[in-house]
Coordinates of C-alpha atoms in Angstrom, one line a residue:
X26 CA -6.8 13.9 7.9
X27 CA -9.3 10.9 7.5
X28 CA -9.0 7.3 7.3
X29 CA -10.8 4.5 6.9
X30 CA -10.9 1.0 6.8
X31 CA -11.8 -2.9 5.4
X32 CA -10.2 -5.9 5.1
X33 CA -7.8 -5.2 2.6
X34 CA -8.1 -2.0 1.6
X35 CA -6.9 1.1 3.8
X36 CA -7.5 5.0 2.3
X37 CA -5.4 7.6 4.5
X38 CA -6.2 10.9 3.1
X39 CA -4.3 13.9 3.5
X40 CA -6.5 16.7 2.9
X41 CA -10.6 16.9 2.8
X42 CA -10.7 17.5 -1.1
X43 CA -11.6 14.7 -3.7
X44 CA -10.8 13.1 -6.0
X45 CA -7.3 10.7 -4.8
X46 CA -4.4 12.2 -6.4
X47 CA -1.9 9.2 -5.8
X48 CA -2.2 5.6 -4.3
X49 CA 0.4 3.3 -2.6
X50 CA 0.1 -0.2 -2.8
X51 CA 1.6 -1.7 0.9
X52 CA 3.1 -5.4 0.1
X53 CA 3.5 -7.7 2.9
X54 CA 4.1 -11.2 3.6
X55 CA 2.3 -10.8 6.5
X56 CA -0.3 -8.1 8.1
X57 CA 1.3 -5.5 6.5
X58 CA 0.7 -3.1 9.7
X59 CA 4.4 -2.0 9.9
X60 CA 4.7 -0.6 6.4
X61 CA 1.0 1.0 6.7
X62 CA 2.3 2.7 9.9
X63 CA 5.3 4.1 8.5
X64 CA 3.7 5.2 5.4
X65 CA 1.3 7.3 7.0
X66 CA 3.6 8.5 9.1
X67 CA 6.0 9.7 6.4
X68 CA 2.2 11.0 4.7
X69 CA 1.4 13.0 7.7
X70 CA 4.5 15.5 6.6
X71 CA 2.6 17.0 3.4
X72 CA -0.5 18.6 2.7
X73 CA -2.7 19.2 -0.1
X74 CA -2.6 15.7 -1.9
X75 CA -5.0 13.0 -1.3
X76 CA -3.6 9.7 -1.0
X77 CA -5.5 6.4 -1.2
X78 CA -3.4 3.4 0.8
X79 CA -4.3 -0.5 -0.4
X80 CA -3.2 -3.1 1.7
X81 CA -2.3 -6.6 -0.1
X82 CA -1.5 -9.0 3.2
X83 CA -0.1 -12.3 3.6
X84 CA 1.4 -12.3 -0.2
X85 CA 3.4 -15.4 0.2
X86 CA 3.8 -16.7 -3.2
X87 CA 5.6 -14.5 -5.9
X88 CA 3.1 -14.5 -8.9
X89 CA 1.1 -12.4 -6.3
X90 CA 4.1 -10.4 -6.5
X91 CA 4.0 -10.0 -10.1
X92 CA 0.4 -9.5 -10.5
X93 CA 0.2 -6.5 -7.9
X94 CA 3.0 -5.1 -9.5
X95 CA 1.0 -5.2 -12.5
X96 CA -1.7 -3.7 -11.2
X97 CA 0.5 -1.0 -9.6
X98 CA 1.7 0.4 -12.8
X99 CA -1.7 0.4 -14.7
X100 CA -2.7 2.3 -12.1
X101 CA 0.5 4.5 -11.2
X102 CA 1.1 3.6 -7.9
X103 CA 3.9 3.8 -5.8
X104 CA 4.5 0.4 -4.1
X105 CA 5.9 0.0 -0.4
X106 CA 7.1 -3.7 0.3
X107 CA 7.4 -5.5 3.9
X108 CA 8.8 -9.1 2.5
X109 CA 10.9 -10.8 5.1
X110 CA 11.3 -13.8 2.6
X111 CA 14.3 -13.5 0.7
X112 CA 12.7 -15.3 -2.4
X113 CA 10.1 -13.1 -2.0
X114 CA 12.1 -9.8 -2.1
X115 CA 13.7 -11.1 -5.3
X116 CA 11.1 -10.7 -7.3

């Protein structure tokens, strides 16, 4: 297992072989470090897959919301979401 890190982008990989063979977008209203955490902790239960993990933090307003989404689906990612606004959540 490897990981790495800036600002706003994380990559956890699974195993050593390239290229990534999924990505998860982690939402969050805030640092986003609970949703990361648990992520790669659910992760660390398979093998064989690389997985590439992209932080968005402190998404407060929901066109962000929108916009990621978009991006998420152009680029078939899963999405994981910490949003402790309810407006937020809506959307």
């Amino acid at each position: 297992m490897t990981e790495g890190r800036a600002k706003d982008f994380e990559f956890f990989t699974i195993s050593s072989s390239e290229p990534v063979d999924h990505q998860i977008f982690v939402v969050s209203d805030f640092t986003g470090e609970t949703a990361s955490s648990t992520t790669r902790a659910a992760l660390r239960q398979f093998t064989g897959d690389n997985v590439a993990l992209r932080r968005f933090r402190n998404v407060r307003d929901p066109e962000q919301i929108v916009k990621i989404c978009d991006l998420a689906k152009a680029q078939k990612a899963m999405v994981v979401a910490t949003l402790v606004a309810q407006s937020m959540r809506d959307r």
